[in-house]
Amino acid sequence: MQTADSAVGVEAYAYAGDFEIDLDAPGEHSGEAMDLLLDDLAGAPVERPYEWLDALALALEHGVDAVLRRVAHPDPRIGRIAAHVLAYASLDVAALAALLPRLLACFDRVEDETVRAALLVVISRAAGTSATAGDPAGRVLREWLAASDRPGLRLAAALALERRGAYDEAVADALVSGVIEGGGAVLEPLAWVEWCSVEWFVAYAFEERAGWFGRRFAPSPERKRTRVAHILRLISEAPTQLAVGIAGGMLYDRPRSQPLAAALGRLLSHPEPALRSAALFSLARHYPPPEVVRDDLARAQSDPVIGWKASVTLGRMNDARALPALLKALPERRQEVYIALRRMSAHAEVLMPAVQARLAAPADELETYALTQVLHEWEHPEEVPEHGWWLHY
């Protein structure tokens, strides 16, 4: 059996610990912290290996005991990276169980909130697969889900539990409330992969995929329902461009995605332009766009940022409210105008004079071809291609 005072290896992929995936280098700020830790462990300046995996292994050569003592180091940078290293220590279940009392004692003793958040991830490795309140580690994590005045620790506990396979309402609630209340600021200083973030892990919660701990969960209807409900709540209460894009990808399941579509429609009037644009793109990538957002699109036509795109999307729904914008843009010969007009055969009588006027004096052969194609497809709507996500507008 392994012991905590022996040198151990690095579990490179079985446990993709502390907010990392496949041991990608987590950035310069973490590299500096690792330098400090290695120097402190060796008692002298040490040259950090170039590969992050080798740096973790070098730290663990000093033994888990030595690394664990550094978690409570006065310099929080060393404490944070020490907890990160422990998340990768290759320890069996028995060794983790034996180490748990010391991890909990360290957690209670440390004052730095970010170090404590990282320790919750380490503690979760000692929890059972479902991380219920029935085992000691699971009980600690569950207690922190209800920490009303510690959103960072609540968020860390929720992320750790989710990566153990938990998908109950308490975990989902802690993820969203932790983000809303600013818990991400506590986790941000940890050793993230450069292309990931707190936002990334929260948005991809409850997927059936490998995550922090390298586990791929078996598909289950319950977990899928939890994921849809989680994304719905996230874009409704704490929207991000990433979560909005994920919601858009879920719209292919039409019968179950109406609440998501409605929430995306409401985001078309969000005060942040980037979120309005992301919501519109998520809706426009589908044909036909969800019926539930028709009125939201009509209202968005006056928006200085997304108004034109909203008009084109509304036109693709064969809605008369898009006619003024499309007629005004017809002389500009923009591809998206023709794409929208193809769907508006019900309004051919209104559009025909403008189309014929352009055909009488076309700018070039391309315009003639595009408008002729529109007229043909008004007569043969079954031939209209179902353009969707690739639209460049």
mmCIF file of C-alpha atoms in Angstrom:
data_model
loop_
_atom_site.group_PDB
_atom_site.id
_atom_site.type_symbol
_atom_site.label_atom_id
_atom_site.label_comp_id
_atom_site.label_asym_id
_atom_site.label_seq_id
_atom_site.Cartn_x
_atom_site.Cartn_y
_atom_site.Cartn_z
ATOM 1 C CA MET A 1 0.000 0.000 0.000
ATOM 2 C CA GLN A 2 1.185 3.509 -0.738
ATOM 3 C CA THR A 3 1.970 5.831 2.116
ATOM 4 C CA ALA A 4 1.758 9.577 2.151
ATOM 5 C CA ASP A 5 5.384 10.019 3.233
ATOM 6 C CA SER A 6 6.777 8.186 0.207
ATOM 7 C CA ALA A 7 7.559 9.788 -3.117
ATOM 8 C CA VAL A 8 4.769 9.151 -5.593
ATOM 9 C CA GLY A 9 4.281 9.592 -9.283
ATOM 10 C CA VAL A 10 1.865 11.737 -11.230
ATOM 11 C CA GLU A 11 -1.485 10.399 -12.368
ATOM 12 C CA ALA A 12 -1.335 12.226 -15.674
ATOM 13 C CA TYR A 13 -4.662 11.380 -17.207
ATOM 14 C CA ALA A 14 -6.652 9.315 -14.709
ATOM 15 C CA TYR A 15 -6.905 12.388 -12.516
ATOM 16 C CA ALA A 16 -6.844 15.598 -14.509
ATOM 17 C CA GLY A 17 -6.976 17.530 -11.257
ATOM 18 C CA ASP A 18 -7.285 21.115 -10.140
ATOM 19 C CA PHE A 19 -9.012 22.746 -13.105
ATOM 20 C CA GLU A 20 -6.862 21.201 -15.812
ATOM 21 C CA ILE A 21 -7.172 18.853 -18.743
ATOM 22 C CA ASP A 22 -4.374 16.573 -20.033
ATOM 23 C CA LEU A 23 -1.720 18.596 -18.209
ATOM 24 C CA ASP A 24 -1.516 21.442 -20.690
ATOM 25 C CA ALA A 25 0.779 24.170 -19.382
ATOM 26 C CA PRO A 26 -1.398 26.464 -17.259
ATOM 27 C CA GLY A 27 0.340 29.753 -17.942
ATOM 28 C CA GLU A 28 3.115 31.979 -16.722
ATOM 29 C CA HIS A 29 1.590 32.868 -13.361
ATOM 30 C CA SER A 30 1.422 29.182 -12.456
ATOM 31 C CA GLY A 31 4.958 28.617 -13.723
ATOM 32 C CA GLU A 32 6.275 31.243 -11.342
ATOM 33 C CA ALA A 33 4.380 29.632 -8.479
ATOM 34 C CA MET A 34 5.824 26.237 -9.385
ATOM 35 C CA ASP A 35 9.321 27.755 -9.335
ATOM 36 C CA LEU A 36 8.674 29.020 -5.810
ATOM 37 C CA LEU A 37 7.379 25.630 -4.664
ATOM 38 C CA LEU A 38 10.279 23.661 -6.143
ATOM 39 C CA ASP A 39 12.816 26.050 -4.619
ATOM 40 C CA ASP A 40 11.119 25.778 -1.231
ATOM 41 C CA LEU A 41 10.986 21.980 -1.379
ATOM 42 C CA ALA A 42 14.650 21.703 -2.352
ATOM 43 C CA GLY A 43 15.865 24.438 -0.027
ATOM 44 C CA ALA A 44 17.783 25.943 -2.932
ATOM 45 C CA PRO A 45 17.066 27.364 -6.391
ATOM 46 C CA VAL A 46 15.942 24.652 -8.801
ATOM 47 C CA GLU A 47 15.512 24.831 -12.556
ATOM 48 C CA ARG A 48 11.932 23.934 -13.364
ATOM 49 C CA PRO A 49 11.527 21.310 -16.107
ATOM 50 C CA TYR A 50 10.032 22.628 -19.328
ATOM 51 C CA GLU A 51 7.177 20.111 -19.388
ATOM 52 C CA TRP A 52 4.494 20.699 -16.763
ATOM 53 C CA LEU A 53 4.154 16.961 -16.154
ATOM 54 C CA ASP A 54 7.858 16.764 -15.295
ATOM 55 C CA ALA A 55 7.536 19.747 -12.958
ATOM 56 C CA LEU A 56 4.692 18.036 -11.096
ATOM 57 C CA ALA A 57 6.706 14.833 -10.871
ATOM 58 C CA LEU A 58 9.742 16.711 -9.538
ATOM 59 C CA ALA A 59 7.642 18.268 -6.775
ATOM 60 C CA LEU A 60 6.168 14.892 -5.834
ATOM 61 C CA GLU A 61 9.629 13.335 -5.592
ATOM 62 C CA HIS A 62 9.847 15.121 -2.238
ATOM 63 C CA GLY A 63 6.833 13.110 -1.025
ATOM 64 C CA VAL A 64 3.202 13.933 -0.414
ATOM 65 C CA ASP A 65 3.961 14.926 3.188
ATOM 66 C CA ALA A 66 6.360 17.637 2.081
ATOM 67 C CA VAL A 67 3.953 18.982 -0.520
ATOM 68 C CA LEU A 68 1.039 18.902 1.931
ATOM 69 C CA ARG A 69 2.998 20.961 4.451
ATOM 70 C CA ARG A 70 3.478 23.639 1.777
ATOM 71 C CA VAL A 71 -0.288 24.006 1.359
ATOM 72 C CA ALA A 72 -0.281 26.076 4.560
ATOM 73 C CA HIS A 73 2.747 28.125 3.439
ATOM 74 C CA PRO A 74 2.599 31.861 4.337
ATOM 75 C CA ASP A 75 2.988 32.689 0.644
ATOM 76 C CA PRO A 76 -0.428 31.838 -0.863
ATOM 77 C CA ARG A 77 1.147 31.315 -4.290
ATOM 78 C CA ILE A 78 3.039 28.339 -2.907
ATOM 79 C CA GLY A 79 -0.025 27.049 -1.063
ATOM 80 C CA ARG A 80 -2.163 27.210 -4.195
ATOM 81 C CA ILE A 81 0.296 25.411 -6.434
ATOM 82 C CA ALA A 82 1.004 22.808 -3.723
ATOM 83 C CA ALA A 83 -2.696 21.909 -3.655
ATOM 84 C CA HIS A 84 -2.601 21.751 -7.450
ATOM 85 C CA VAL A 85 0.286 19.264 -7.280
ATOM 86 C CA LEU A 86 -1.587 17.097 -4.765
ATOM 87 C CA ALA A 87 -4.504 16.844 -7.170
ATOM 88 C CA TYR A 88 -2.161 14.964 -9.517
ATOM 89 C CA ALA A 89 -0.497 12.676 -6.963
ATOM 90 C CA SER A 90 -0.844 9.039 -7.968
ATOM 91 C CA LEU A 91 -2.375 7.653 -4.776
ATOM 92 C CA ASP A 92 -4.610 4.618 -4.427
ATOM 93 C CA VAL A 93 -7.931 4.687 -2.595
ATOM 94 C CA ALA A 94 -6.462 3.459 0.689
ATOM 95 C CA ALA A 95 -3.719 6.101 0.662
ATOM 96 C CA LEU A 96 -6.238 8.829 -0.097
ATOM 97 C CA ALA A 97 -8.494 7.665 2.733
ATOM 98 C CA ALA A 98 -5.551 7.710 5.132
ATOM 99 C CA LEU A 99 -4.596 11.199 3.976
ATOM 100 C CA LEU A 100 -8.108 12.625 4.312
ATOM 101 C CA PRO A 101 -7.959 13.636 8.033
ATOM 102 C CA ARG A 102 -4.822 15.651 7.370
ATOM 103 C CA LEU A 103 -6.354 17.256 4.287
ATOM 104 C CA LEU A 104 -9.390 18.266 6.329
ATOM 105 C CA ALA A 105 -7.208 19.624 9.136
ATOM 106 C CA CYS A 106 -5.217 21.614 6.604
ATOM 107 C CA PHE A 107 -8.435 22.900 5.058
ATOM 108 C CA ASP A 108 -9.632 24.167 8.446
ATOM 109 C CA ARG A 109 -6.283 25.772 9.220
ATOM 110 C CA VAL A 110 -5.601 27.601 5.953
ATOM 111 C CA GLU A 111 -7.021 31.117 5.632
ATOM 112 C CA ASP A 112 -6.487 31.770 1.919
ATOM 113 C CA GLU A 113 -9.831 31.137 0.214
ATOM 114 C CA THR A 114 -8.250 30.092 -3.086
ATOM 115 C CA VAL A 115 -6.049 27.485 -1.394
ATOM 116 C CA ARG A 116 -9.129 26.124 0.369
ATOM 117 C CA ALA A 117 -10.975 25.909 -2.957
ATOM 118 C CA ALA A 118 -8.110 23.889 -4.426
ATOM 119 C CA LEU A 119 -8.102 21.633 -1.364
ATOM 120 C CA LEU A 120 -11.774 20.812 -1.933
ATOM 121 C CA VAL A 121 -10.774 19.409 -5.311
ATOM 122 C CA VAL A 122 -8.053 17.297 -3.673
ATOM 123 C CA ILE A 123 -10.488 16.153 -0.967
ATOM 124 C CA SER A 124 -12.975 15.072 -3.632
ATOM 125 C CA ARG A 125 -10.489 12.464 -4.851
ATOM 126 C CA ALA A 126 -11.120 10.591 -1.605
ATOM 127 C CA ALA A 127 -14.884 10.677 -2.135
ATOM 128 C CA GLY A 128 -16.912 7.819 -3.523
ATOM 129 C CA THR A 129 -17.922 7.774 -7.168
ATOM 130 C CA SER A 130 -21.233 9.494 -6.437
ATOM 131 C CA ALA A 131 -19.739 11.648 -3.661
ATOM 132 C CA THR A 132 -22.742 11.378 -1.363
ATOM 133 C CA ALA A 133 -22.965 12.596 2.213
ATOM 134 C CA GLY A 134 -22.462 8.984 3.270
ATOM 135 C CA ASP A 135 -18.659 9.118 2.997
ATOM 136 C CA PRO A 136 -16.432 11.569 4.903
ATOM 137 C CA ALA A 137 -15.096 13.429 1.867
ATOM 138 C CA GLY A 138 -18.510 13.581 0.250
ATOM 139 C CA ARG A 139 -19.998 14.916 3.468
ATOM 140 C CA VAL A 140 -17.509 17.805 3.554
ATOM 141 C CA LEU A 141 -18.177 18.692 -0.072
ATOM 142 C CA ARG A 142 -21.931 18.565 0.479
ATOM 143 C CA GLU A 143 -21.651 20.847 3.494
ATOM 144 C CA TRP A 144 -19.874 23.486 1.424
ATOM 145 C CA LEU A 145 -22.613 23.401 -1.212
ATOM 146 C CA ALA A 146 -24.752 25.228 1.341
ATOM 147 C CA ALA A 147 -22.130 27.828 2.306
ATOM 148 C CA SER A 148 -24.235 30.966 1.956
ATOM 149 C CA ASP A 149 -21.374 33.375 2.648
ATOM 150 C CA ARG A 150 -18.611 31.560 0.716
ATOM 151 C CA PRO A 151 -19.575 31.509 -2.990
ATOM 152 C CA GLY A 152 -16.056 30.560 -4.079
ATOM 153 C CA LEU A 153 -15.937 27.467 -1.891
ATOM 154 C CA ARG A 154 -19.516 26.640 -2.818
ATOM 155 C CA LEU A 155 -18.569 26.800 -6.492
ATOM 156 C CA ALA A 156 -15.410 24.723 -5.968
ATOM 157 C CA ALA A 157 -17.357 22.049 -4.079
ATOM 158 C CA ALA A 158 -20.005 21.945 -6.806
ATOM 159 C CA LEU A 159 -17.433 21.599 -9.590
ATOM 160 C CA ALA A 160 -15.595 18.874 -7.682
ATOM 161 C CA LEU A 161 -18.821 16.954 -7.006
ATOM 162 C CA GLU A 162 -19.988 17.293 -10.592
ATOM 163 C CA ARG A 163 -16.738 15.821 -11.809
ATOM 164 C CA ARG A 164 -17.307 12.858 -9.505
ATOM 165 C CA GLY A 165 -20.558 12.167 -11.335
ATOM 166 C CA ALA A 166 -23.076 13.986 -9.131
ATOM 167 C CA TYR A 167 -25.883 15.732 -10.988
ATOM 168 C CA ASP A 168 -28.506 16.472 -8.349
ATOM 169 C CA GLU A 169 -30.291 19.777 -7.827
ATOM 170 C CA ALA A 170 -28.039 20.898 -4.960
ATOM 171 C CA VAL A 171 -24.942 20.692 -7.168
ATOM 172 C CA ALA A 172 -26.651 22.454 -10.068
ATOM 173 C CA ASP A 173 -27.928 25.204 -7.781
ATOM 174 C CA ALA A 174 -24.485 25.776 -6.250
ATOM 175 C CA LEU A 175 -22.877 26.088 -9.684
ATOM 176 C CA VAL A 176 -25.174 28.884 -10.812
ATOM 177 C CA SER A 177 -25.461 30.692 -7.492
ATOM 178 C CA GLY A 178 -21.701 30.493 -7.008
ATOM 179 C CA VAL A 179 -21.131 32.198 -10.348
ATOM 180 C CA ILE A 180 -23.799 34.852 -9.766
ATOM 181 C CA GLU A 181 -22.344 35.765 -6.378
ATOM 182 C CA GLY A 182 -18.784 36.133 -7.669
ATOM 183 C CA GLY A 183 -17.327 32.796 -6.637
ATOM 184 C CA GLY A 184 -15.318 32.614 -9.834
ATOM 185 C CA ALA A 185 -12.969 35.325 -8.553
ATOM 186 C CA VAL A 186 -11.802 32.934 -5.827
ATOM 187 C CA LEU A 187 -11.026 30.168 -8.313
ATOM 188 C CA GLU A 188 -9.436 32.258 -11.075
ATOM 189 C CA PRO A 189 -5.937 32.431 -9.466
ATOM 190 C CA LEU A 190 -5.600 28.646 -9.622
ATOM 191 C CA ALA A 191 -3.568 26.815 -12.248
ATOM 192 C CA TRP A 192 -5.900 26.935 -15.215
ATOM 193 C CA VAL A 193 -5.142 25.751 -18.708
ATOM 194 C CA GLU A 194 -4.745 28.907 -20.785
ATOM 195 C CA TRP A 195 -7.755 28.093 -22.961
ATOM 196 C CA CYS A 196 -10.018 27.203 -20.019
ATOM 197 C CA SER A 197 -11.566 29.204 -17.210
ATOM 198 C CA VAL A 198 -14.101 28.992 -14.419
ATOM 199 C CA GLU A 199 -16.701 29.947 -17.002
ATOM 200 C CA TRP A 200 -15.631 27.060 -19.241
ATOM 201 C CA PHE A 201 -15.985 24.389 -16.558
ATOM 202 C CA VAL A 202 -19.315 25.734 -15.330
ATOM 203 C CA ALA A 203 -20.735 25.900 -18.856
ATOM 204 C CA TYR A 204 -19.700 22.337 -19.648
ATOM 205 C CA ALA A 205 -20.997 20.862 -16.399
ATOM 206 C CA PHE A 206 -23.069 17.662 -16.567
ATOM 207 C CA GLU A 207 -21.788 16.599 -19.974
ATOM 208 C CA GLU A 208 -21.147 12.915 -20.565
ATOM 209 C CA ARG A 209 -17.439 13.384 -21.171
ATOM 210 C CA ALA A 210 -14.037 13.294 -19.577
ATOM 211 C CA GLY A 211 -13.562 16.189 -17.209
ATOM 212 C CA TRP A 212 -11.362 17.202 -14.318
ATOM 213 C CA PHE A 213 -10.869 13.642 -13.188
ATOM 214 C CA GLY A 214 -10.691 12.005 -16.575
ATOM 215 C CA ARG A 215 -13.901 10.049 -16.133
ATOM 216 C CA ARG A 216 -16.402 9.536 -18.916
ATOM 217 C CA PHE A 217 -19.897 9.143 -17.558
ATOM 218 C CA ALA A 218 -22.328 6.641 -19.018
ATOM 219 C CA PRO A 219 -25.196 8.360 -20.874
ATOM 220 C CA SER A 220 -28.335 8.669 -18.807
ATOM 221 C CA PRO A 221 -31.631 10.519 -19.373
ATOM 222 C CA GLU A 222 -31.412 12.005 -15.872
ATOM 223 C CA ARG A 223 -27.979 13.538 -16.446
ATOM 224 C CA LYS A 224 -29.085 14.889 -19.837
ATOM 225 C CA ARG A 225 -32.149 16.531 -18.289
ATOM 226 C CA THR A 226 -29.960 18.048 -15.593
ATOM 227 C CA ARG A 227 -27.633 19.459 -18.257
ATOM 228 C CA VAL A 228 -30.466 21.103 -20.199
ATOM 229 C CA ALA A 229 -31.937 22.570 -17.007
ATOM 230 C CA HIS A 230 -28.477 23.786 -15.949
ATOM 231 C CA ILE A 231 -27.818 25.596 -19.239
ATOM 232 C CA LEU A 232 -31.316 27.093 -19.162
ATOM 233 C CA ARG A 233 -30.738 28.495 -15.706
ATOM 234 C CA LEU A 234 -27.235 29.658 -16.606
ATOM 235 C CA ILE A 235 -28.327 31.685 -19.649
ATOM 236 C CA SER A 236 -31.319 33.034 -17.733
ATOM 237 C CA GLU A 237 -29.528 34.080 -14.543
ATOM 238 C CA ALA A 238 -25.800 34.312 -15.335
ATOM 239 C CA PRO A 239 -25.443 34.352 -19.133
ATOM 240 C CA THR A 240 -22.068 34.135 -20.845
ATOM 241 C CA GLN A 241 -21.269 33.946 -24.540
ATOM 242 C CA LEU A 242 -20.005 30.402 -24.056
ATOM 243 C CA ALA A 243 -23.181 29.215 -22.323
ATOM 244 C CA VAL A 244 -25.316 30.937 -24.963
ATOM 245 C CA GLY A 245 -23.423 29.119 -27.711
ATOM 246 C CA ILE A 246 -23.894 25.801 -25.939
ATOM 247 C CA ALA A 247 -27.621 26.497 -25.619
ATOM 248 C CA GLY A 248 -27.759 27.132 -29.359
ATOM 249 C CA GLY A 249 -26.259 23.731 -30.012
ATOM 250 C CA MET A 250 -29.004 22.118 -27.943
ATOM 251 C CA LEU A 251 -31.785 23.550 -30.107
ATOM 252 C CA TYR A 252 -31.530 20.617 -32.503
ATOM 253 C CA ASP A 253 -33.647 18.649 -30.033
ATOM 254 C CA ARG A 254 -36.731 20.701 -30.922
ATOM 255 C CA PRO A 255 -39.337 19.096 -28.652
ATOM 256 C CA ARG A 256 -37.210 19.568 -25.521
ATOM 257 C CA SER A 257 -35.498 22.844 -26.360
ATOM 258 C CA GLN A 258 -38.390 25.318 -26.399
ATOM 259 C CA PRO A 259 -37.506 26.764 -22.966
ATOM 260 C CA LEU A 260 -33.911 27.254 -24.145
ATOM 261 C CA ALA A 261 -35.073 28.985 -27.318
ATOM 262 C CA ALA A 262 -37.364 31.282 -25.339
ATOM 263 C CA ALA A 263 -34.492 32.212 -23.009
ATOM 264 C CA LEU A 264 -32.265 32.966 -26.007
ATOM 265 C CA GLY A 265 -35.020 35.135 -27.431
ATOM 266 C CA ARG A 266 -35.140 37.161 -24.231
ATOM 267 C CA LEU A 267 -31.385 37.703 -24.490
ATOM 268 C CA LEU A 268 -31.927 39.605 -27.751
ATOM 269 C CA SER A 269 -32.796 42.575 -25.539
ATOM 270 C CA HIS A 270 -29.937 42.076 -23.063
ATOM 271 C CA PRO A 271 -28.003 45.284 -22.275
ATOM 272 C CA GLU A 272 -24.684 43.697 -23.298
ATOM 273 C CA PRO A 273 -24.207 43.804 -27.115
ATOM 274 C CA ALA A 274 -21.938 40.749 -27.194
ATOM 275 C CA LEU A 275 -24.601 38.625 -25.508
ATOM 276 C CA ARG A 276 -27.283 39.894 -27.889
ATOM 277 C CA SER A 277 -25.088 38.947 -30.844
ATOM 278 C CA ALA A 278 -24.295 35.526 -29.396
ATOM 279 C CA ALA A 279 -27.974 34.815 -28.758
ATOM 280 C CA LEU A 280 -28.941 35.798 -32.296
ATOM 281 C CA PHE A 281 -26.225 33.629 -33.810
ATOM 282 C CA SER A 282 -27.367 30.671 -31.704
ATOM 283 C CA LEU A 283 -30.909 31.104 -32.996
ATOM 284 C CA ALA A 284 -29.994 31.844 -36.618
ATOM 285 C CA ARG A 285 -27.853 28.730 -36.999
ATOM 286 C CA HIS A 286 -31.032 26.637 -37.177
ATOM 287 C CA TYR A 287 -33.655 26.395 -39.898
ATOM 288 C CA PRO A 288 -36.307 27.243 -39.322
ATOM 289 C CA PRO A 289 -35.440 29.428 -36.340
ATOM 290 C CA PRO A 290 -37.545 28.492 -33.301
ATOM 291 C CA GLU A 291 -41.081 29.807 -33.638
ATOM 292 C CA VAL A 292 -41.120 30.974 -30.022
ATOM 293 C CA VAL A 293 -38.610 33.776 -30.782
ATOM 294 C CA ARG A 294 -40.510 35.350 -33.694
ATOM 295 C CA ASP A 295 -41.684 38.399 -31.721
ATOM 296 C CA ASP A 296 -38.282 38.795 -30.052
ATOM 297 C CA LEU A 297 -36.669 38.972 -33.492
ATOM 298 C CA ALA A 298 -39.207 41.526 -34.673
ATOM 299 C CA ARG A 299 -38.448 43.777 -31.710
ATOM 300 C CA ALA A 300 -34.709 43.359 -32.243
ATOM 301 C CA GLN A 301 -34.879 44.833 -35.761
ATOM 302 C CA SER A 302 -34.430 48.318 -34.320
ATOM 303 C CA ASP A 303 -31.272 47.308 -32.454
ATOM 304 C CA PRO A 304 -28.225 49.198 -33.828
ATOM 305 C CA VAL A 305 -25.990 46.159 -33.263
ATOM 306 C CA ILE A 306 -28.090 43.144 -34.283
ATOM 307 C CA GLY A 307 -31.011 44.766 -36.098
ATOM 308 C CA TRP A 308 -29.981 43.743 -39.616
ATOM 309 C CA LYS A 309 -29.213 40.174 -38.613
ATOM 310 C CA ALA A 310 -32.543 39.979 -36.810
ATOM 311 C CA SER A 311 -34.340 41.139 -39.963
ATOM 312 C CA VAL A 312 -32.657 38.481 -42.096
ATOM 313 C CA THR A 313 -33.465 35.776 -39.565
ATOM 314 C CA LEU A 314 -37.056 36.980 -39.378
ATOM 315 C CA GLY A 315 -37.227 36.951 -43.172
ATOM 316 C CA ARG A 316 -36.132 33.332 -43.169
ATOM 317 C CA MET A 317 -39.241 32.717 -41.065
ATOM 318 C CA ASN A 318 -41.385 34.255 -43.841
ATOM 319 C CA ASP A 319 -42.447 37.083 -41.531
ATOM 320 C CA ALA A 320 -43.843 40.247 -43.126
ATOM 321 C CA ARG A 321 -42.217 42.406 -40.452
ATOM 322 C CA ALA A 322 -38.853 41.824 -42.152
ATOM 323 C CA LEU A 323 -40.028 43.287 -45.492
ATOM 324 C CA PRO A 324 -39.009 46.946 -44.938
ATOM 325 C CA ALA A 325 -35.432 46.083 -44.007
ATOM 326 C CA LEU A 326 -35.019 43.558 -46.832
ATOM 327 C CA LEU A 327 -36.463 45.894 -49.470
ATOM 328 C CA LYS A 328 -34.175 48.681 -48.314
ATOM 329 C CA ALA A 329 -31.150 46.388 -48.550
ATOM 330 C CA LEU A 330 -32.042 44.871 -51.932
ATOM 331 C CA PRO A 331 -29.832 47.277 -53.956
ATOM 332 C CA GLU A 332 -26.847 46.343 -51.790
ATOM 333 C CA ARG A 333 -26.837 42.833 -53.317
ATOM 334 C CA ARG A 334 -25.898 41.116 -50.074
ATOM 335 C CA GLN A 335 -26.054 37.341 -50.082
ATOM 336 C CA GLU A 336 -28.129 37.160 -46.922
ATOM 337 C CA VAL A 337 -30.865 39.263 -48.589
ATOM 338 C CA TYR A 338 -31.330 36.609 -51.238
ATOM 339 C CA ILE A 339 -31.242 33.831 -48.654
ATOM 340 C CA ALA A 340 -34.057 35.543 -46.741
ATOM 341 C CA LEU A 341 -36.086 36.361 -49.877
ATOM 342 C CA ARG A 342 -36.098 32.705 -50.897
ATOM 343 C CA ARG A 343 -38.277 31.990 -47.875
ATOM 344 C CA MET A 344 -40.742 34.833 -48.471
ATOM 345 C CA SER A 345 -42.921 33.455 -51.238
ATOM 346 C CA ALA A 346 -46.030 34.345 -49.215
ATOM 347 C CA HIS A 347 -45.146 38.012 -49.741
ATOM 348 C CA ALA A 348 -44.226 37.772 -53.420
ATOM 349 C CA GLU A 349 -46.884 40.316 -54.391
ATOM 350 C CA VAL A 350 -45.263 42.968 -52.198
ATOM 351 C CA LEU A 351 -41.722 42.075 -53.193
ATOM 352 C CA MET A 352 -42.225 41.511 -56.926
ATOM 353 C CA PRO A 353 -42.087 45.181 -58.083
ATOM 354 C CA ALA A 354 -38.737 45.731 -56.365
ATOM 355 C CA VAL A 355 -37.311 42.455 -57.669
ATOM 356 C CA GLN A 356 -38.442 43.167 -61.231
ATOM 357 C CA ALA A 357 -37.006 46.679 -61.063
ATOM 358 C CA ARG A 358 -33.619 45.245 -60.153
ATOM 359 C CA LEU A 359 -33.872 42.633 -62.917
ATOM 360 C CA ALA A 360 -34.645 45.365 -65.454
ATOM 361 C CA ALA A 361 -31.277 46.994 -64.782
ATOM 362 C CA PRO A 362 -29.104 44.508 -62.905
ATOM 363 C CA ALA A 363 -25.679 45.495 -61.664
ATOM 364 C CA ASP A 364 -24.125 42.332 -63.085
ATOM 365 C CA GLU A 365 -24.810 38.728 -64.010
ATOM 366 C CA LEU A 366 -24.506 37.598 -60.424
ATOM 367 C CA GLU A 367 -27.423 39.788 -59.371
ATOM 368 C CA THR A 368 -29.484 38.512 -62.288
ATOM 369 C CA TYR A 369 -28.753 34.926 -61.310
ATOM 370 C CA ALA A 370 -29.527 35.493 -57.620
ATOM 371 C CA LEU A 371 -32.869 37.196 -58.261
ATOM 372 C CA THR A 372 -33.868 34.679 -60.928
ATOM 373 C CA GLN A 373 -33.141 31.938 -58.410
ATOM 374 C CA VAL A 374 -35.363 33.702 -55.865
ATOM 375 C CA LEU A 375 -38.265 33.849 -58.344
ATOM 376 C CA HIS A 376 -37.802 30.188 -59.235
ATOM 377 C CA GLU A 377 -37.823 29.117 -55.613
ATOM 378 C CA TRP A 378 -40.952 31.125 -54.877
ATOM 379 C CA GLU A 379 -42.651 28.811 -57.354
ATOM 380 C CA HIS A 380 -40.829 25.723 -56.038
ATOM 381 C CA PRO A 381 -40.373 26.216 -52.283
ATOM 382 C CA GLU A 382 -39.486 22.560 -51.820
ATOM 383 C CA GLU A 383 -36.174 23.259 -53.582
ATOM 384 C CA VAL A 384 -35.028 25.931 -51.138
ATOM 385 C CA PRO A 385 -31.919 24.691 -49.298
ATOM 386 C CA GLU A 386 -32.052 24.663 -45.527
ATOM 387 C CA HIS A 387 -29.250 27.131 -44.870
ATOM 388 C CA GLY A 388 -28.434 27.310 -41.215
ATOM 389 C CA TRP A 389 -25.409 27.674 -39.005
ATOM 390 C CA TRP A 390 -22.906 28.599 -41.747
ATOM 391 C CA LEU A 391 -24.582 31.920 -42.538
ATOM 392 C CA HIS A 392 -21.805 34.483 -42.282
ATOM 393 C CA TYR A 393 -24.018 37.302 -41.077
#
